[in-house]
Each structure stands twice: as structure tokens, then as C-alpha cells.
Amino acid sequence: MPSSAQKPDSRSKSSAAKRPSSWLRSLVKFFLGSIGLVLAVIAGLAIFLAVALAVAYPNLPDISALSDYRPKQPLRIYTADNVIIGEFGEERRRLTPIDEIPQIMKDAVLAIEDARFFSHGGVDYLGVVRAALANLGRAKSQGASTITMQVARNVYLTAEKSYTRKIYEILLTFKLEHSLTKNQILEIYMNQIFLGNRSYGFAAASETYFGKPLKDVSIAEAAMLAGLPKAPSTYNPIANPTRAKTRQLYIIERMEQNGFITAQQAKTAREEELQIRTGRNAGRVHAEYVAETVRQLVFSQYGEETYTRGLNVYTTLKSTDQTVAYKALRKGIMDYERRQIYRGPEKFIDLPSNPQETEDAIDDALADNPDNGDIMSAVVLEASPKRILAMRLNSEKVTITGEGLRPAQSGLADKAGPNIKIRPGALIRVVKTPKDTWEITQLPEVEGAFVAMDPRDGAVRALIGGFDFEKNKFNHVTQAWRQPGSSFKPFIYSAALEKGFTPATVVNDAPLFFDAGVTGGQPWEPKNYDGGFEGPMSLRTALKKSKNLVSIRILQSIGAKYGQEWVTRFGFDADKHPAYLTMALGAGSVTPMQMATGYSVFANGGYRVNPYLVTKITDQRGKVLLEVTPPALNESMRGIDARNAFIMDSLLQEVARSGTAAKAQAMLKRPDIFGKTGTTNDSIDTWFVGFQPTLAAAVWMGYDTPKKLGDRETGGGLSLPIWINFMEYALKGVPVTEYQPPEGVVNLNGEWYYEEYAKGAGISSVGMQPDAGASSTETVPGAAGGIQVLPPSDEKKRILDLFKN
């Protein structure tokens, strides 16, 4: 029994001893099989990749051009002091070498986009694993797409999402890493990436969002910019400031975690209040008319390459002068606008009863009718004769009371028409007054132009072609042909000096009448502006008082044909100034640029200079393609004799001292101010053109479709204040200049004469018979001589010829 009981027990032990060995063999077998499977998969992938590489690699784009990276770059236009005033091209981009990109900007980008950029070979395998785990845990991730992969995608591939494109992206990534250095890849990325608002690259984005060069960004600003590549619209600090701030704070955290900044730097960056450029006018030099003129000039030379070659154009403008001119012209126009009848709100919108819907409706209306500089748009919420409550952007409410309502009283009256009545839902314009209160206003219909140039070489220092470029792109400085009125008289007086007239020559300010038999058409009875007559007076007095009848008699004496030929010496077109006596009153056609150029001849001693805007053009690498150096004044440029210019300067100085422009010297408090006002018939155009020896400027105001400005509006009242406001700033620090008498002039009893006319000077006179009319001009010749005396019959025949069509 004992023996039989032991047998089963021994078999059990033997079986138990064999089981672990069998299990282990199975485990080893499974493990080896798995390894084999993995190796097979790896081998399969290797074969697949090898085949893919063999097939796809030869078809990958040629990346050799990236070693000399030259992306599309826009045309940029600058002032003489290096302030950008215009940019033309589909892509705003400022190519910046990697060595010129601040380290803090590079660190911010690496912290959020690819912290291991300098250690991986193009594909960050640890990043892939980390991203996968983060996605499983729904945690924040930096993503698995490296900077090199983004370069491959952004430069060469489409946005298509497919396995094929991903394979090409990886293969292209390897090719980039093999062919380029890490710094080259990073440079391409930081210049190529799209960052919203038409900005490509961080240098352009820094200017777009902060209005500063990339080299000046702070840690906080760099972090804000580094948040844009992921989603430029979502994290745009202008459109979505809250999301942009959230993204910025996370990037600052990542920068600290990666050791790019200290804890204290991170704390300071989080607390920094950023100044974001909001709106198209923020911190901008308004030179849109100049930029467009230059664009056309460059396009005529370079064609479509203008917008992609990265050309930089430098102009003669001085940014401070341009800004002052812009403000002065707008102020002059708005001062005039305050005296006009209120034309009513720009539009009316329905205001929903729901507050949120009301705000949305107002935001939409304001977006369609944006602010025009300091003339801001608002929608009326409440209106009464004593108070207007209106809403601006961002739900800002403004209250207008008292004097602020005066410009729109007619729109608040009970009997106001439906299109003029100011009521809830009306879209109006408001401005902030110097007293920090609100005033209602309206966008002007009247236009204006301003141009200033250096009379010594023709360099244009400021040019404003109209009230607002977005509203009206017509450049009134160069394109508006208008009548100059009395501002043209100095050119007639200049011609007279060559015919023997002197500043002391006496001319009769008496009535003139030209009947139909003389004019060949309608009778003409010219008048002085004030309607009166003052009798005999010297040329000096006549010009400073702007006497029309004297100017006509002068032109009668020298001949309209001679006058027509003479004015071409100043740059005027003869065919724009028909040889009729009306030319004496400025009835021809000129542009403001022509007037500034013409007065420059007086200012520089008689030389004709051509206005110019462009001084230099360079390519994106800074290579000079064109450089303009105006010639020094020389006798080949002479338009009029130096004696003529000097005596005309004396006459124009008198106008600015005691004549129709006496306000000029009085307000500027300096004697070296010269110029002439101009007002055309029915006050359709008003002018002031004048100069200081280093700066000549012309101002014009009028309607595009000519109409009366007002019975009491004149060049002295409308245009001269604009000129004074500009010169007050532009001449700060400029020493007073006194013209030295040239050879051939003498001074007798306080008056200047040509030397040959000085003996017996001052006894000549013209038109001394008040009732002589147009057909009888008498001249008593003296030593000043040179004035042709015609019998009445010959004079009538000559006048008839002048009026023939």
C-alpha cells in the first residue's frame, strides 16, 4: 500500500517540474516572434521609405535658391529722414538677416514652436511622442511640426491634407536639413511666415502691430508676435486682443520653462502694457498723395517688378514738415466747414430694442463709415436741441452740448427736413475740441492743396494733394488746373519791369470799360475786389492792394502777347494763358505745383528749378540703383534777370508787410516773408503763394466742381492762415535772410530801380485820364522810358486783336 500510494505523487512532481520549462519556451517563442514581426515591420517601412525616397526624392523641389533667400518684397517709400510713407505689394515683408533678429525674438519663437530646433535633425521624434501623449491627456501641446517642417510646408507645399503631402513634407524636411544650416532655416522661417494683416515675417509684423522696428521689441512684445504663427486671425492683437493676451502669457511661461528668460523677466513681461497700433492712421505720416505719385514713377521704370523686387525709394519730403502741412490744411478746411450750412447725417440706421443687437448694428455702421483722422464717426442714441448722446466704437458714449451743437443747429430744429434731422440712428461726425469737449461736425465737400519746396534746388518738402486720400485720390497739387486770380499778378509785374516800369511808376486806378465792339463778344467792365477806385498810385502800392484795374493797364502797356511769352520763363504753359487782358487778373489755368515753382524763381534770384521728389532707389540688399543730385544753380537755368527777381522780392515783401497778406509778417514776426494772395471771380478759388528764401509754398482752396466759396471768402482769409500755420513750424530755427542787391540796381529815396532807369526816376505814369476807357491809354515817358506810346486808333486795334477768338 505504501508503495502504491507513492507513485501518483512522484508523477505529479515530475509533471510540475516540466510545466515551467514549457511556459518559458512558449514565452521565448512568442517574444522572438514579436521581435521578428517588429523587425519585419521596420524592414518593410525601411523598404517602403527607400522606395518612396527613390521615387519621390528626385521629384522634390530644388531648394538651392534658399541658400540665397529672396522672397517677394513690396515697394517701400520713405521720407528724407527715413520714415516710411508708403508700401505697395501683396505681401508686406521686411527681409531681416538672422544676425539682425534680436535674440529675444528668436527665443520666443523657439519656446513655442520648436524648443529642440538646434538638436533634432528636422523631425523631432520626442516631440511626436510628447504631442501624442499630450493629445491623449488633452493637455496643452507644442505640436510635433518642427520649424524645418513648417518651412518645407510654407515655402514649397500646398495646404492640402493627405498622406502623400505629409510624406513629401518629411522628405523635404530632411533635404532642407541636409542642404542648409540651422540658422539659414530659422532665417527663412522668421521672414516667410504669415502673421496676419498682410504681414509676412516678424519684422513686418512688428511694424504692423507695434509701429516699431523688430530690433526694439520687448520680451512681452516678442511673445505676442510669437503667438501669431499658429493662427494669425485668432491671435491677432488688433482683432482679438483677449485671445492674443492669453496666448502671449502662455509663451512667456514657455520661455521661462526653457530657460530663455528669468522668473523676474517673466513677471515684468506679464505686467507690461502693450501699445498696439489700432486703425490705419495710428502714428502715421500722411503722405499718401506723394506715395502714389512715386509708385507711378517707379512702375513706369520697373513694371510689375515694382511690387516684388523689394525696392526702397527715398524722397525729398521731411516727415515733420509733411505732418505739419497735413494738419494745417485740414484745420484750414475744417475752419471753413464750421461756417457752412449743416447738410445732415451721413446715413440713418435702425436701432433694435435689444441692447446687444443695438451695439452690433452700431459697430457695423461705424465699420462701414470709419473715422477720418480726427473727424470721428458716431451713431446718435438720443437727440434734442440742447443735447446729443451718441455711441462710438467699443461702446464709447459721447455727449455733445452747448457750443458743440452750434455747427448743426439746423439739424436739431423742429422743422428740419427728414434728411437733415438729427435723430436716434443718425450717423454723424464728431471732433474733440481743445477744451476736451465734443463738437458735432461733417466731412467737408470743399477741397484744398498744399505744396512746399526748396527754391534753391526744387526739392519738395511737403505735399498734400487733398483733404483725404481715401475720400478723393485726385491730386490737386499736380492735377488740378485752376484760375490763380491775383496770385498771378506778380508775373505780369515782372514782365513790366523789363518794359521800363519801376516800383515808383504811377498807374491810374480808374474805371475801364470794353464794349462789344472791342471784345468781339460780351461787354467787359472789370472791377476791383472792393468795387472802388483810388486813382493814381505807384506799382508798389497797386500790388500790395491788389488793384485789378492797375494790372490790366500794365498789361495793356506791355502787350498781352509779351506777357504771355514772359510767364513761360516761370514754367507756365503759354496755351493755358491766352494773350488777352484777362490774363492780368489770373484768368488762365495753373496747378499749385506750378505756382510754387514760379514763385521759386523770385525766391532764388531768378533761376528756374524743376521740382523733384525722388532722391534714391535701392534694392532689397541696399544696392543703389538710382541716385538724383540736382544741379547747382547756374546761368543755364536762369529764367529772369537777377535785378528783376530782386525788385519783385521787394514788392512781394511789401505785400506781406502792409498789403493783403500783412498777416504773414505780423504773425510770423520776421521780415523775410514774401508772397501774394489770390481770389478769383465770385470767390471760386482762393490762393496764397509765398516764400522765405529757403522755402516756397502754395496753398489753394476750392470745390472740385467750381462754385462760390462765399461772398466774404478770400485768399487772405482762407489760404493764407494755412500757409502761416505751416511756416510757423517750418521756419523755426531758420535765420532771417536778407537779399543782397545784385549788380545793376540802385536805391533812390528808398525805392529800387534798374540802374539805367534811375536818372529822373518816378515821373512816368500810365492811364492818367480816369475817363479814358480802354481805347485811350496815355503814357508820359520819363527817364524810366521803355513804355511804348500808341495813338488811340492803334491801341483800339490792338485791344480788338487781343479779344479775337
Short mmCIF file of N, CA and C in Angstrom, two decimals, residues 654-708:
data_model
loop_
_atom_site.label_atom_id
_atom_site.label_comp_id
_atom_site.label_asym_id
_atom_site.label_seq_id
_atom_site.Cartn_x
_atom_site.Cartn_y
_atom_site.Cartn_z
N GLU A 654 6.57 143.78 -49.56
CA GLU A 654 5.63 144.82 -49.15
C GLU A 654 4.22 144.26 -49.00
N VAL A 655 3.83 143.36 -49.89
CA VAL A 655 2.50 142.73 -49.79
C VAL A 655 2.37 142.01 -48.46
N ALA A 656 3.45 141.29 -48.05
CA ALA A 656 3.41 140.52 -46.81
C ALA A 656 3.62 141.38 -45.57
N ARG A 657 4.02 142.63 -45.78
CA ARG A 657 4.25 143.53 -44.65
C ARG A 657 3.06 144.44 -44.41
N SER A 658 2.51 145.01 -45.48
CA SER A 658 1.45 146.01 -45.28
C SER A 658 0.30 145.88 -46.26
N GLY A 659 0.33 144.84 -47.08
CA GLY A 659 -0.72 144.68 -48.08
C GLY A 659 -1.76 143.63 -47.71
N THR A 660 -2.29 142.96 -48.72
CA THR A 660 -3.37 141.99 -48.49
C THR A 660 -2.90 140.79 -47.69
N ALA A 661 -1.59 140.59 -47.57
CA ALA A 661 -1.05 139.46 -46.79
C ALA A 661 -0.28 139.96 -45.58
N ALA A 662 -0.63 141.13 -45.05
CA ALA A 662 0.12 141.72 -43.93
C ALA A 662 0.12 140.80 -42.71
N LYS A 663 -0.87 139.94 -42.61
CA LYS A 663 -0.94 138.99 -41.50
C LYS A 663 0.29 138.08 -41.47
N ALA A 664 0.92 137.86 -42.63
CA ALA A 664 2.03 136.91 -42.71
C ALA A 664 3.21 137.36 -41.87
N GLN A 665 3.72 138.57 -42.13
CA GLN A 665 4.86 139.05 -41.35
C GLN A 665 4.46 139.34 -39.90
N ALA A 666 3.25 139.80 -39.71
CA ALA A 666 2.81 140.14 -38.37
C ALA A 666 2.78 138.90 -37.47
N MET A 667 2.28 137.79 -38.01
CA MET A 667 2.15 136.58 -37.19
C MET A 667 3.45 135.79 -37.11
N LEU A 668 4.22 135.79 -38.19
CA LEU A 668 5.47 135.04 -38.17
C LEU A 668 6.61 135.83 -37.53
N LYS A 669 6.39 137.15 -37.38
CA LYS A 669 7.34 138.01 -36.68
C LYS A 669 8.75 137.93 -37.28
N ARG A 670 8.80 138.00 -38.60
CA ARG A 670 10.09 138.06 -39.29
C ARG A 670 9.88 138.78 -40.61
N PRO A 671 10.88 139.57 -41.05
CA PRO A 671 10.71 140.39 -42.25
C PRO A 671 10.96 139.64 -43.57
N ASP A 672 11.61 138.48 -43.51
CA ASP A 672 11.97 137.79 -44.75
C ASP A 672 10.84 136.89 -45.25
N ILE A 673 9.65 137.46 -45.31
CA ILE A 673 8.46 136.75 -45.78
C ILE A 673 7.92 137.51 -46.99
N PHE A 674 7.63 136.79 -48.06
CA PHE A 674 7.22 137.39 -49.33
C PHE A 674 6.04 136.57 -49.88
N GLY A 675 5.11 137.24 -50.55
CA GLY A 675 4.03 136.46 -51.14
C GLY A 675 2.88 137.29 -51.64
N LYS A 676 1.87 136.61 -52.16
CA LYS A 676 0.72 137.28 -52.75
C LYS A 676 -0.53 136.43 -52.57
N THR A 677 -1.60 137.09 -52.18
CA THR A 677 -2.91 136.43 -52.09
C THR A 677 -3.54 136.35 -53.47
N GLY A 678 -4.57 135.52 -53.58
CA GLY A 678 -5.31 135.41 -54.83
C GLY A 678 -6.74 134.97 -54.59
N THR A 679 -7.68 135.68 -55.20
CA THR A 679 -9.09 135.31 -55.12
C THR A 679 -9.70 135.51 -56.49
N THR A 680 -10.33 134.49 -57.04
CA THR A 680 -10.89 134.61 -58.38
C THR A 680 -12.31 135.17 -58.32
N ASN A 681 -12.87 135.45 -59.48
CA ASN A 681 -14.24 135.97 -59.56
C ASN A 681 -15.21 135.11 -58.77
N ASP A 682 -16.09 135.77 -58.03
CA ASP A 682 -17.11 135.09 -57.22
C ASP A 682 -16.50 134.18 -56.15
N SER A 683 -15.23 134.43 -55.81
CA SER A 683 -14.55 133.64 -54.76
C SER A 683 -14.66 132.14 -55.02
N ILE A 684 -14.39 131.74 -56.25
CA ILE A 684 -14.44 130.31 -56.60
C ILE A 684 -13.14 129.61 -56.20
N ASP A 685 -12.02 130.31 -56.33
CA ASP A 685 -10.72 129.78 -55.92
C ASP A 685 -10.04 130.80 -55.01
N THR A 686 -9.39 130.31 -53.96
CA THR A 686 -8.59 131.20 -53.11
C THR A 686 -7.17 130.66 -53.03
N TRP A 687 -6.20 131.58 -53.01
CA TRP A 687 -4.79 131.22 -53.04
C TRP A 687 -3.97 132.04 -52.07
N PHE A 688 -2.88 131.46 -51.63
CA PHE A 688 -1.75 132.25 -51.16
C PHE A 688 -0.49 131.51 -51.58
N VAL A 689 0.39 132.24 -52.23
CA VAL A 689 1.68 131.68 -52.64
C VAL A 689 2.75 132.62 -52.12
N GLY A 690 3.73 132.07 -51.44
CA GLY A 690 4.77 132.92 -50.88
C GLY A 690 6.01 132.14 -50.56
N PHE A 691 6.99 132.84 -50.00
CA PHE A 691 8.26 132.18 -49.73
C PHE A 691 9.06 132.92 -48.68
N GLN A 692 9.96 132.19 -48.09
CA GLN A 692 11.12 132.67 -47.36
C GLN A 692 12.27 132.18 -48.23
N PRO A 693 13.40 132.83 -48.28
CA PRO A 693 14.44 132.45 -49.25
C PRO A 693 14.81 130.97 -49.28
N THR A 694 14.50 130.21 -48.22
CA THR A 694 14.84 128.79 -48.21
C THR A 694 13.64 127.88 -48.43
N LEU A 695 12.43 128.45 -48.53
CA LEU A 695 11.23 127.61 -48.63
C LEU A 695 10.10 128.37 -49.31
N ALA A 696 9.57 127.81 -50.40
CA ALA A 696 8.44 128.41 -51.11
C ALA A 696 7.25 127.47 -50.98
N ALA A 697 6.05 128.03 -50.85
CA ALA A 697 4.86 127.18 -50.66
C ALA A 697 3.64 127.81 -51.28
N ALA A 698 2.74 126.96 -51.77
CA ALA A 698 1.48 127.41 -52.37
C ALA A 698 0.32 126.70 -51.70
N VAL A 699 -0.75 127.47 -51.46
CA VAL A 699 -1.98 126.92 -50.87
C VAL A 699 -3.15 127.29 -51.76
N TRP A 700 -4.00 126.30 -52.05
CA TRP A 700 -5.22 126.54 -52.83
C TRP A 700 -6.41 125.93 -52.11
N MET A 701 -7.57 126.60 -52.22
CA MET A 701 -8.82 126.03 -51.73
C MET A 701 -9.93 126.29 -52.74
N GLY A 702 -10.83 125.34 -52.88
CA GLY A 702 -11.96 125.49 -53.79
C GLY A 702 -12.71 124.17 -53.88
N TYR A 703 -13.80 124.17 -54.63
CA TYR A 703 -14.59 122.95 -54.85
C TYR A 703 -14.13 122.28 -56.14
N ASP A 704 -14.19 120.95 -56.16
CA ASP A 704 -13.81 120.23 -57.37
C ASP A 704 -14.70 120.64 -58.54
N THR A 705 -15.99 120.72 -58.28
CA THR A 705 -16.90 121.29 -59.27
C THR A 705 -17.03 122.76 -58.90
N PRO A 706 -16.36 123.64 -59.64
CA PRO A 706 -16.24 125.04 -59.21
C PRO A 706 -17.57 125.68 -58.83
N LYS A 707 -17.59 126.23 -57.63
CA LYS A 707 -18.74 127.02 -57.18
C LYS A 707 -18.26 128.01 -56.13
N LYS A 708 -19.10 128.95 -55.82
CA LYS A 708 -18.74 130.06 -54.95
C LYS A 708 -18.42 129.56 -53.53
#
